[in-house]
Amino acid sequence: MRRLPAATLLALLTFAVAGPGVAGAHGLVGRQDLPIPRWLFAWAAAAVLVISFVALATLWPKPRLEQVDPTGGRRVLAVPRLPAEITCGVIGVLAFLAVVYAGIEGTQTETANLGPTTIYVVFWVGFPLLSLVFGDVFRAFSPWRAIGRAGGALLGRIGGASTPEPLTYPERLGRWPAALGILVFAWVELVYTGRYDPSQLSFMALGYAALQLVGMSLYGVETWITRADAFGVAFNLYGRIAPLHFEGGELRTRPWLSGLPSLKVVPGTVALLCVMIGTTSFDGFSLGPTWSSLAPDLQEQFVDLGLSLEHALELAFTVGLLVIVLLVAGLYRLGVAGMRSVGGTTKGGELAGRFAHSLVPISLAYVIAHYVSSVLYQGQAMIYLVSDPLGDGTNYFGTADRTIDYFISATGIWYLQVAALVLGHAAGLVLAHDRALVLYRKARDATRSQYWMLAVMVGFTSLGLWLLSAQAQ
Amino acid sequence: MTPAQRFALIAAAVVVLVGGFLVARGGDDKSTSTSTGSAVSTTLGTASAPSVTPATGTTPATVTTAPAPAPAVPAIVVTGGKPDGGIQKIEVAKGDEVRFTVRSDVADEIHVHGYDLMKDVAKGGSVSFAFPAKIDGIFEVELENAGVQIAELRVSP
């Protein structure tokens, strides 16, 4: 398992050297959020502290979320299971093929092609937002899951008893492949100079789907989707926050956050969450002045080593991305180490895992804080892109001439960002508190252990606020 | 802790937070009535080229017909396909007018993102922009074909 990070680095470096990009490094949206003003930063930071201490004093003394019965809750909607599953799967596969086709055959102007906006805005940010309310939506629409299941059903019918059983998924691998997948995706989005190139994105999407099909055929669809498929795993984590969930063709209610305590912690889960938080942090960090002054120096160093300007910059950004991810991981482990000092016999690594689920709302809060404006603004681009997906002047739905309406002011975006971070913090706190009550028999020890977790969370939330504020000015 | 105490503590926290928010927001409005009108300042300049002021000396051929243009219109000079002195900053308050001129030694199309304004500039020519700052945010101004950012337009609320 030690070898994995090194392998990751190596893979990224080879990728960085091998794949020169063509597209410019400017943004897809062409608009950035204004940094949050100082007063709002100060207020939010104070609010985080007040909420934390009030929570410590007033939160329930007996675990609550841990004991929620998943089959409880009210039934909101019931659909015939198989037809619904097939319909969603077909929609997912068709959408995937349309995006890939548009990317390859359409115009290579990134803003006029359906591909980049669909991948970076609708898929990467849209699914987490939907998951927050409706649970794991992606599971139903995942193109590779649909193909995998259809293929499995077909094979079962033809082969009958002779169909080979899937291999046993190595327990040690856990969610490490998903962590690696998110890291590589983030690398493409934030570092690679060809990040918005429609045809390159299409080929990468095809490559990723092919990899998933191989993985599913080896280890079984369900195992692969819940362990190794980066997007399947990440979006499922976000879906566990939701007050709704799908179960056997039924949409049922449940208390907010109650899907998270049942998260089975396997190796790589903490790493995955640190990658998710760390990469979003780097996205904010790389826009600020600290990084703008650091990056050229780093780039110069790599140019001196014989790299071209472009590759040197990519390498500098790669280093930045990895450093931030490691810092996030380090901060979390520091909190866990502190918690161990309270007592108890749990090992550090195991303890880290027991609290991993409390990072999920914080990770989603980061996503919302950084990308909510891209969904609200660039998301509207979908209205004209679906009418003219290839950018060749067609107008299927008569909406090709629409433009983006900047209907929310910068002030509105600020409040959304701060609200997301503060609520994410509170949610993480509640989850950690609940888990501590289970782990520590004495309520006093639980509270003491919570000081550490609280410090970690205040750290993450302050980092998130800082990334949105002064450092960007 | 009794339920009543718990409730009182939560209520107190809510009052403090809401009150704090109102005070902080109000206090800021008075203290920072930020610079109105447009100003251009050289930032993000590379370390090797310390603060080359772009506007001095090179007065752009006046394209505007307005008789009294109060502040000098910021000029972005593009030499060799790159902006002199790095990416230029143009700062405007929402509702004011954004004005700037681009003088370029390469032919290209100037694109103001977000506002989606595009104007062609000939080799050695110049082009002026004047439009109301309706959308807040940070926008790129770039040489569209070359894909080079030449300015950053910052519209604050």
XYZ file of C-alpha atoms in Angstrom:
630
model
C 0.000 0.000 0.000
C 3.017 2.227 0.631
C 3.843 1.884 -3.010
C 0.616 3.378 -4.241
C 1.404 7.086 -3.752
C 4.770 6.658 -5.429
C 3.125 4.870 -8.324
C 0.602 7.682 -8.568
C 3.312 10.279 -8.763
C 5.134 8.287 -11.407
C 1.974 7.852 -13.454
C 1.224 11.553 -13.267
C 4.738 12.527 -14.201
C 4.783 10.238 -17.226
C 1.428 11.619 -18.219
C 2.705 15.166 -17.819
C 5.738 14.553 -19.970
C 4.022 12.434 -22.596
C 0.921 14.437 -23.344
C 1.523 17.939 -24.622
C -1.631 20.032 -24.671
C -2.827 22.319 -27.390
C -5.565 24.385 -25.849
C -4.781 27.537 -23.917
C -4.755 27.479 -20.147
C -7.595 29.936 -19.737
C -10.807 29.057 -18.000
C -13.850 27.445 -19.531
C -16.146 29.883 -17.837
C -14.025 32.993 -18.312
C -15.493 34.386 -15.120
C -14.176 33.969 -11.607
C -15.907 34.728 -8.354
C -14.830 37.829 -6.515
C -13.079 37.025 -3.238
C -15.356 37.205 -0.214
C -14.903 40.530 1.629
C -12.910 40.674 4.836
C -15.888 41.304 7.116
C -17.696 38.214 5.838
C -14.556 36.135 6.276
C -14.209 37.329 9.865
C -17.862 36.737 10.621
C -17.865 33.248 9.134
C -14.732 32.260 11.035
C -16.323 33.499 14.264
C -19.559 31.693 13.449
C -17.648 28.445 12.995
C -16.132 28.793 16.458
C -19.408 29.742 18.147
C -21.257 26.858 16.480
C -18.514 24.435 17.455
C -18.547 25.326 21.135
C -22.306 25.518 21.414
C -22.493 22.119 19.718
C -20.028 20.639 22.201
C -22.165 21.818 25.071
C -25.593 20.992 23.724
C -25.359 18.004 21.397
C -27.056 14.796 22.467
C -25.341 12.587 25.066
C -26.398 9.320 23.397
C -25.632 8.312 19.793
C -28.495 9.022 17.409
C -27.435 8.862 13.785
C -25.612 5.596 14.348
C -28.806 3.770 15.147
C -31.045 4.905 12.329
C -32.871 2.007 10.728
C -32.312 2.292 6.961
C -35.577 0.511 6.196
C -37.506 3.011 8.312
C -38.650 6.286 6.849
C -41.564 7.096 4.652
C -42.009 5.842 1.113
C -42.178 8.832 -1.218
C -42.279 7.128 -4.558
C -42.374 3.602 -5.906
C -41.479 2.654 -9.441
C -41.325 -0.739 -11.168
C -37.734 -1.611 -10.488
C -36.481 -3.232 -13.676
C -38.048 -0.855 -16.247
C -36.850 2.151 -14.238
C -33.354 0.764 -14.016
C -33.241 0.026 -17.743
C -34.610 3.470 -18.656
C -32.060 5.309 -16.491
C -29.232 3.119 -17.755
C -30.156 3.735 -21.395
C -30.356 7.499 -20.772
C -26.932 7.391 -19.136
C -25.335 5.439 -21.976
C -26.908 7.636 -24.674
C -25.823 10.836 -22.907
C -22.296 9.453 -22.553
C -22.139 8.540 -26.255
C -23.534 11.929 -27.287
C -20.911 13.787 -25.264
C -18.065 11.626 -26.543
C -19.277 11.974 -30.135
C -19.642 15.757 -29.844
C -16.161 16.013 -28.388
C -14.574 14.127 -31.261
C -16.690 15.259 -34.203
C -17.669 18.772 -33.096
C -15.838 22.067 -33.089
C -12.693 22.136 -30.986
C -13.641 25.535 -29.550
C -14.140 24.497 -25.951
C -17.050 26.805 -25.151
C -19.024 25.880 -28.279
C -18.710 22.112 -27.826
C -21.080 20.085 -25.652
C -18.242 18.044 -24.127
C -16.230 20.240 -21.719
C -19.229 21.934 -20.085
C -21.048 18.622 -19.645
C -18.036 16.951 -18.069
C -16.784 19.721 -15.789
C -20.061 21.374 -14.833
C -23.025 19.016 -15.231
C -21.222 15.788 -14.385
C -18.543 16.817 -11.912
C -20.545 19.401 -9.968
C -24.126 18.648 -10.949
C -24.157 15.082 -9.626
C -22.808 16.024 -6.180
C -25.508 18.704 -5.892
C -28.253 16.285 -6.940
C -26.835 13.664 -4.582
C -27.123 16.099 -1.694
C -30.909 15.971 -2.053
C -31.849 12.751 -3.835
C -29.154 10.332 -2.721
C -26.920 8.367 -5.045
C -28.433 9.456 -8.381
C -25.350 8.642 -10.390
C -25.692 4.955 -9.598
C -28.866 4.823 -11.702
C -27.410 6.725 -14.645
C -23.808 5.476 -14.612
C -23.095 4.455 -18.208
C -20.471 1.859 -17.314
C -22.606 0.315 -14.607
C -25.499 0.016 -17.070
C -23.331 -1.603 -19.729
C -21.699 -3.862 -17.157
C -25.025 -5.066 -15.805
C -26.524 -5.544 -19.253
C -23.444 -7.471 -20.315
C -23.564 -9.595 -17.175
C -27.241 -10.423 -17.676
C -26.637 -11.337 -21.306
C -23.650 -13.487 -20.465
C -25.571 -15.238 -17.725
C -28.340 -16.097 -20.163
C -26.007 -17.423 -22.853
C -23.372 -19.068 -20.721
C -25.682 -20.290 -17.975
C -23.787 -22.227 -15.353
C -20.501 -22.031 -17.228
C -20.161 -18.272 -16.611
C -17.059 -17.822 -14.468
C -17.431 -16.352 -10.979
C -15.795 -12.931 -10.526
C -12.404 -12.821 -8.827
C -12.193 -11.845 -5.177
C -11.458 -8.138 -4.935
C -8.253 -7.653 -2.924
C -9.332 -6.306 0.471
C -6.104 -4.330 0.773
C -6.913 -2.389 -2.383
C -10.092 -0.988 -0.812
C -10.968 2.424 -2.185
C -7.413 3.224 -3.296
C -8.295 2.898 -7.026
C -11.083 5.460 -6.514
C -8.683 7.825 -4.714
C -6.235 7.478 -7.596
C -9.023 8.050 -10.124
C -10.166 11.301 -8.487
C -6.556 12.477 -8.271
C -6.010 11.842 -11.971
C -9.305 13.538 -12.887
C -8.374 16.562 -10.766
C -4.956 16.584 -12.383
C -6.519 16.750 -15.825
C -8.923 19.476 -14.709
C -6.437 21.658 -12.861
C -3.000 20.925 -14.257
C -3.093 19.489 -17.756
C -2.933 22.157 -20.482
C -5.282 20.170 -22.723
C -7.940 20.132 -20.015
C -10.637 21.779 -22.165
C -9.742 20.140 -25.458
C -13.002 18.433 -26.494
C -11.525 15.531 -28.430
C -8.896 14.740 -25.812
C -11.580 14.758 -23.135
C -13.660 12.356 -25.219
C -10.799 9.922 -25.599
C -10.061 10.102 -21.886
C -13.741 9.421 -21.130
C -13.702 6.413 -23.453
C -10.495 5.186 -21.844
C -11.987 5.544 -18.383
C -15.175 3.703 -19.381
C -13.134 0.893 -20.933
C -11.106 0.582 -17.736
C -14.317 0.325 -15.709
C -15.670 -2.415 -17.974
C -12.480 -4.422 -17.562
C -12.567 -3.937 -13.810
C -16.230 -4.908 -13.548
C -15.766 -8.011 -15.663
C -12.898 -9.124 -13.412
C -14.313 -8.337 -9.985
C -18.049 -8.045 -10.537
C -20.106 -4.934 -11.235
C -21.214 -4.170 -7.672
C -17.801 -4.619 -6.062
C -16.092 -2.496 -8.679
C -18.681 0.301 -8.570
C -18.521 0.631 -4.778
C -14.738 0.379 -4.478
C -12.809 1.297 -7.590
C -14.950 3.456 -9.889
C -13.805 6.927 -8.810
C -17.056 8.694 -9.692
C -19.319 5.903 -8.511
C -17.607 5.941 -5.124
C -17.309 9.717 -4.744
C -20.899 10.482 -5.752
C -22.150 7.665 -3.526
C -20.390 9.285 -0.560
C -22.178 12.580 -1.238
C -25.478 10.748 -1.703
C -25.226 9.419 1.854
C -25.849 12.943 3.161
C -29.260 13.147 1.476
C -32.606 12.883 3.294
C -33.822 10.626 0.475
C -32.510 7.347 -0.873
C -33.412 4.748 -3.454
C -33.833 1.210 -2.256
C -35.243 -1.522 -4.462
C -37.291 0.745 -6.703
C -38.521 2.876 -3.813
C -37.608 6.400 -2.906
C -37.629 6.586 0.899
C -36.980 9.327 3.422
C -34.384 9.165 6.173
C -32.835 11.719 8.528
C -30.166 13.964 6.995
C -26.640 12.480 7.252
C -27.925 9.122 8.470
C -26.561 7.302 5.437
C -23.003 8.119 6.459
C -22.383 6.191 9.700
C -23.038 2.905 7.866
C -20.205 3.658 5.440
C -17.973 0.607 5.444
C -14.449 1.845 6.010
C -11.951 -0.055 3.911
C -8.329 0.864 3.098
C -8.071 4.028 1.015
C -11.243 5.667 2.336
C -9.374 8.367 4.268
C -7.031 8.827 1.317
C -9.977 9.274 -1.030
C -11.516 11.980 1.150
C -8.204 13.769 1.551
C -7.796 13.713 -2.228
C -11.312 15.073 -2.675
C -10.769 17.927 -0.200
C -7.163 18.562 -1.228
C -7.797 18.826 -4.963
C -10.688 21.259 -4.508
C -8.471 23.287 -2.162
C -5.760 23.417 -4.782
C -8.270 24.702 -7.310
C -8.919 27.696 -5.054
C -5.304 28.041 -4.007
C -3.975 28.049 -7.578
C -6.078 31.144 -8.363
C -4.645 33.183 -5.493
C -1.614 35.439 -5.301
C 0.380 33.069 -3.062
C 0.481 30.492 -5.796
C 0.817 33.035 -8.625
C 4.050 34.225 -7.094
C 5.271 30.736 -6.228
C 4.488 28.964 -9.484
C 6.801 30.949 -11.814
C 9.793 30.266 -9.554
C 8.984 26.584 -9.473
C 8.456 26.605 -13.215
C 11.855 28.229 -13.720
C 13.496 25.492 -11.680
C 11.987 22.847 -13.934
C 12.919 24.776 -17.089
C 16.499 24.739 -15.828
C 16.215 20.987 -15.643
C 15.502 20.945 -19.356
C 11.720 20.935 -19.560
C 9.781 23.125 -21.962
C 7.916 26.105 -20.494
C 4.579 24.346 -20.782
C 5.682 21.073 -19.216
C 7.572 22.916 -16.505
C 4.373 24.748 -15.581
C 2.411 21.495 -15.569
C 5.019 19.911 -13.351
C 4.938 22.900 -10.994
C 1.154 22.587 -10.730
C 1.454 18.825 -10.218
C 3.783 19.437 -7.295
C 1.388 22.049 -5.883
C -1.579 19.701 -6.193
C 0.194 16.831 -4.446
C 1.555 19.056 -1.681
C -1.919 20.395 -0.856
C -3.410 16.880 -0.822
C -0.639 15.721 1.513
C -1.141 18.756 3.755
C -4.845 17.971 4.063
C -4.043 14.354 4.895
C -1.439 15.508 7.404
C -3.877 17.822 9.164
C -6.418 15.016 9.515
C -3.850 12.540 10.837
C -2.670 15.146 13.333
C -6.193 15.363 14.734
C -6.442 11.585 14.920
C -3.078 11.390 16.699
C -4.357 13.912 19.217
C -7.517 11.903 19.728
C -5.494 8.790 20.449
C -3.812 10.590 23.301
C -7.196 10.665 25.045
C -6.972 6.939 25.563
C -8.536 3.825 24.204
C -6.909 0.946 22.446
C -7.790 1.751 18.859
C -4.849 2.016 16.506
C -4.219 5.350 14.737
C -5.025 4.084 11.264
C -8.198 2.434 12.434
C -9.277 5.496 14.379
C -8.669 7.641 11.275
C -11.046 5.387 9.409
C -13.711 5.485 12.096
C -14.037 9.246 11.667
C -13.564 9.392 7.893
C -17.282 9.708 7.205
C -17.362 13.041 9.039
C -15.198 14.506 6.257
C -17.828 13.843 3.583
C -20.002 16.928 4.271
C -16.888 19.075 4.498
C -15.736 17.794 1.136
C -19.133 18.564 -0.417
C -19.087 22.013 1.175
C -15.766 22.689 -0.547
C -17.240 21.586 -3.864
C -20.245 23.862 -3.449
C -18.158 26.823 -2.283
C -15.828 26.557 -5.243
C -18.161 25.551 -8.031
C -21.660 26.792 -7.219
C -21.274 29.796 -9.497
C -20.050 27.612 -12.339
C -23.231 25.540 -12.103
C -25.471 28.592 -11.828
C -23.798 30.439 -14.703
C -21.941 28.031 -16.966
C -24.679 25.442 -16.323
C -26.978 27.656 -18.381
C -24.673 27.071 -21.325
C -26.266 23.627 -21.565
C -29.427 25.316 -22.865
C -27.675 26.403 -26.041
C -25.140 23.569 -26.183
C -27.788 20.821 -26.431
C -29.275 22.678 -29.385
C -25.928 22.917 -31.107
C -23.755 20.205 -29.529
C -21.134 20.150 -32.253
C -20.936 23.919 -32.605
C -21.668 23.677 -36.331
C -24.689 25.971 -36.408
C -27.500 23.462 -36.004
C -30.399 24.386 -33.773
C -32.280 21.263 -32.674
C -34.440 22.852 -29.998
C -34.401 26.459 -31.106
C -32.317 27.500 -28.110
C -28.912 27.786 -29.774
C -28.924 31.572 -29.532
C -29.500 31.794 -25.789
C -26.867 33.468 -23.665
C -25.904 33.181 -20.028
C -27.928 35.287 -17.608
C -25.871 36.361 -14.608
C -28.938 36.452 -12.418
C -27.270 36.204 -9.012
C -25.035 39.012 -7.821
C -21.569 38.464 -6.417
C -23.023 39.123 -2.976
C -25.490 36.281 -3.428
C -22.693 33.924 -4.425
C -20.680 34.950 -1.333
C -23.544 34.046 0.983
C -24.031 30.694 -0.737
C -20.320 29.915 -0.408
C -20.108 30.848 3.251
C -23.372 29.050 4.070
C -22.074 25.885 2.416
C -18.829 25.920 4.403
C -20.488 26.688 7.736
C -23.210 24.060 7.277
C -20.677 21.480 6.076
C -18.672 22.175 9.207
C -21.697 21.730 11.459
C -22.637 18.467 9.715
C -19.133 17.083 10.091
C -19.177 18.019 13.744
C -22.463 16.230 14.390
C -21.221 13.057 12.691
C -17.938 13.035 14.582
C -19.746 13.666 17.864
C -22.119 10.785 17.248
C -19.268 8.433 16.399
C -17.269 9.470 19.457
C -20.212 8.585 21.702
C -20.122 5.057 20.287
C -16.353 4.670 20.497
C -15.791 6.061 23.967
C -17.902 4.595 26.715
C -17.501 7.519 29.048
C -19.193 10.674 27.798
C -16.320 12.702 29.247
C -13.727 10.898 27.127
C -15.913 11.337 24.085
C -16.008 15.075 24.657
C -12.269 15.238 25.234
C -11.585 13.303 22.055
C -13.852 15.768 20.284
C -11.608 18.723 21.025
C -9.146 17.224 18.592
C -11.628 16.441 15.869
C -13.084 19.886 16.379
C -9.673 21.471 15.890
C -9.253 19.557 12.637
C -12.626 20.659 11.365
C -12.126 24.285 12.348
C -8.827 23.979 10.464
C -10.488 22.652 7.319
C -13.297 25.194 7.399
C -10.909 28.090 8.020
C -8.781 26.850 5.141
C -11.887 26.786 2.965
C -12.816 30.328 3.983
C -9.283 31.554 3.483
C -9.211 30.073 -0.005
C -12.319 32.098 -0.832
C -11.119 35.326 0.679
C -8.149 37.550 1.256
C -5.577 35.311 -0.369
C -7.363 35.756 -3.672
C -7.033 39.517 -3.573
C -27.545 20.680 31.342
C -31.301 21.058 31.447
C -33.314 21.463 28.228
C -34.088 25.043 29.207
C -30.404 25.895 29.615
C -29.642 24.197 26.339
C -32.307 26.196 24.571
C -31.089 29.438 26.135
C -27.517 28.749 25.008
C -28.568 28.026 21.447
C -30.806 31.091 21.355
C -27.960 33.255 22.675
C -25.610 31.892 20.018
C -28.122 32.607 17.267
C -28.611 36.164 18.523
C -24.851 36.741 18.679
C -24.329 35.392 15.177
C -27.185 37.293 13.560
C -26.276 40.502 15.418
C -22.632 40.067 14.497
C -23.552 39.573 10.875
C -25.622 42.749 10.738
C -22.989 44.810 12.524
C -20.132 43.456 10.390
C -22.003 44.025 7.147
C -23.127 47.514 8.078
C -19.709 48.543 9.363
C -18.061 47.545 6.150
C -20.313 49.632 3.944
C -19.153 52.811 5.611
C -15.471 52.063 5.938
C -14.733 50.952 2.427
C -16.423 53.059 -0.138
C -14.016 51.655 -2.665
C -12.456 53.397 -5.578
C -14.982 54.470 -8.109
C -14.248 54.764 -11.754
C -11.753 52.664 -13.558
C -8.156 52.346 -12.594
C -5.497 50.248 -14.133
C -2.628 48.923 -12.130
C 0.132 46.612 -13.050
C -0.010 43.427 -11.102
C 0.873 39.828 -11.734
C 3.903 41.153 -13.559
C 6.683 38.646 -13.871
C 9.653 39.008 -11.601
C 11.954 39.673 -14.528
C 9.987 42.698 -15.698
C 9.435 44.908 -12.663
C 6.421 47.195 -12.997
C 6.473 48.558 -16.483
C 3.775 51.201 -16.504
C 1.864 50.654 -19.668
C -0.116 53.843 -20.032
C 2.604 56.481 -19.735
C 4.036 58.077 -22.814
C 2.022 56.119 -25.281
C -1.136 58.156 -25.453
C -3.548 56.217 -27.581
C -4.948 57.841 -30.659
C -8.225 59.106 -29.300
C -11.048 57.115 -30.720
C -13.681 58.438 -28.388
C -15.653 61.411 -29.560
C -16.706 62.465 -26.081
C -15.531 66.019 -25.431
C -14.509 65.572 -21.810
C -13.336 62.085 -20.863
C -12.689 62.675 -17.180
C -10.229 59.874 -16.248
C -7.557 58.777 -18.686
C -8.698 55.705 -20.559
C -6.440 52.792 -19.590
C -4.483 51.414 -22.497
C -3.302 47.859 -22.836
C -0.335 47.589 -25.147
C 0.291 44.231 -26.772
C 3.838 43.707 -27.990
C 4.862 40.468 -29.647
C 1.494 38.919 -28.852
C 1.864 39.555 -25.089
C 0.626 42.391 -22.878
C 3.350 44.828 -21.804
C 4.009 44.479 -18.077
C 1.993 41.299 -17.707
C -1.739 40.856 -17.398
C -3.307 44.279 -16.802
C -5.899 44.855 -14.111
C -8.978 46.918 -14.783
C -11.119 47.610 -11.719
C -14.603 49.038 -11.879
C -17.544 49.279 -9.515
C -20.759 47.690 -10.716
C -22.915 50.188 -12.591
C -19.985 52.324 -13.752
C -18.637 52.308 -17.241
C -15.782 50.074 -18.289
C -13.408 51.797 -20.713
C -10.133 50.654 -22.078
C -8.120 50.638 -25.261
C -6.031 47.849 -26.702
C -3.101 48.644 -28.988
C -1.665 45.580 -30.594
C 1.227 44.766 -32.910
C -0.507 41.542 -33.910
C -3.870 41.162 -35.605
C -6.372 39.268 -33.457
C -9.788 39.457 -31.914
C -10.200 40.935 -28.439
C -12.708 38.992 -26.342
C -14.137 40.246 -23.052
C -15.431 37.074 -21.376
C -18.696 37.073 -19.471
C -19.850 40.205 -21.276
C -19.028 38.343 -24.478
C -17.876 41.408 -26.359
C -15.629 40.862 -29.325
C -13.796 43.354 -31.507
C -11.166 42.798 -34.166
C -7.886 44.603 -33.915
C -5.630 45.026 -36.942
C -1.870 44.585 -36.849
C -0.490 47.809 -35.396
C -3.995 49.096 -34.803
C -5.987 49.894 -31.722
C -9.515 49.284 -30.559
C -11.552 50.844 -27.764
C -14.137 49.344 -25.478
C -16.778 51.265 -23.556
C -19.647 49.436 -21.919
C -21.599 49.539 -18.657
C -20.377 47.170 -15.913
C -23.578 45.219 -15.391
C -22.201 41.857 -14.236
C -19.950 41.542 -11.210
C -17.078 39.102 -11.024
C -13.588 38.702 -12.420
C -13.425 38.369 -16.184
C -10.720 37.557 -18.666
C -9.897 39.818 -21.559
C -7.960 37.888 -24.131
C -6.555 37.690 -27.612
C -9.110 35.145 -28.735
C -7.208 33.444 -31.531
C -3.877 33.310 -29.752
C -5.599 32.319 -26.501
C -3.496 34.815 -24.522
C -4.995 36.679 -21.591
C -4.090 40.356 -21.702
C -6.210 41.849 -18.934
C -8.326 40.994 -15.952
C -11.551 42.944 -15.556
C -12.700 43.113 -11.954
C -16.227 44.391 -11.353
C -17.022 44.668 -7.654
C -20.568 45.043 -6.310
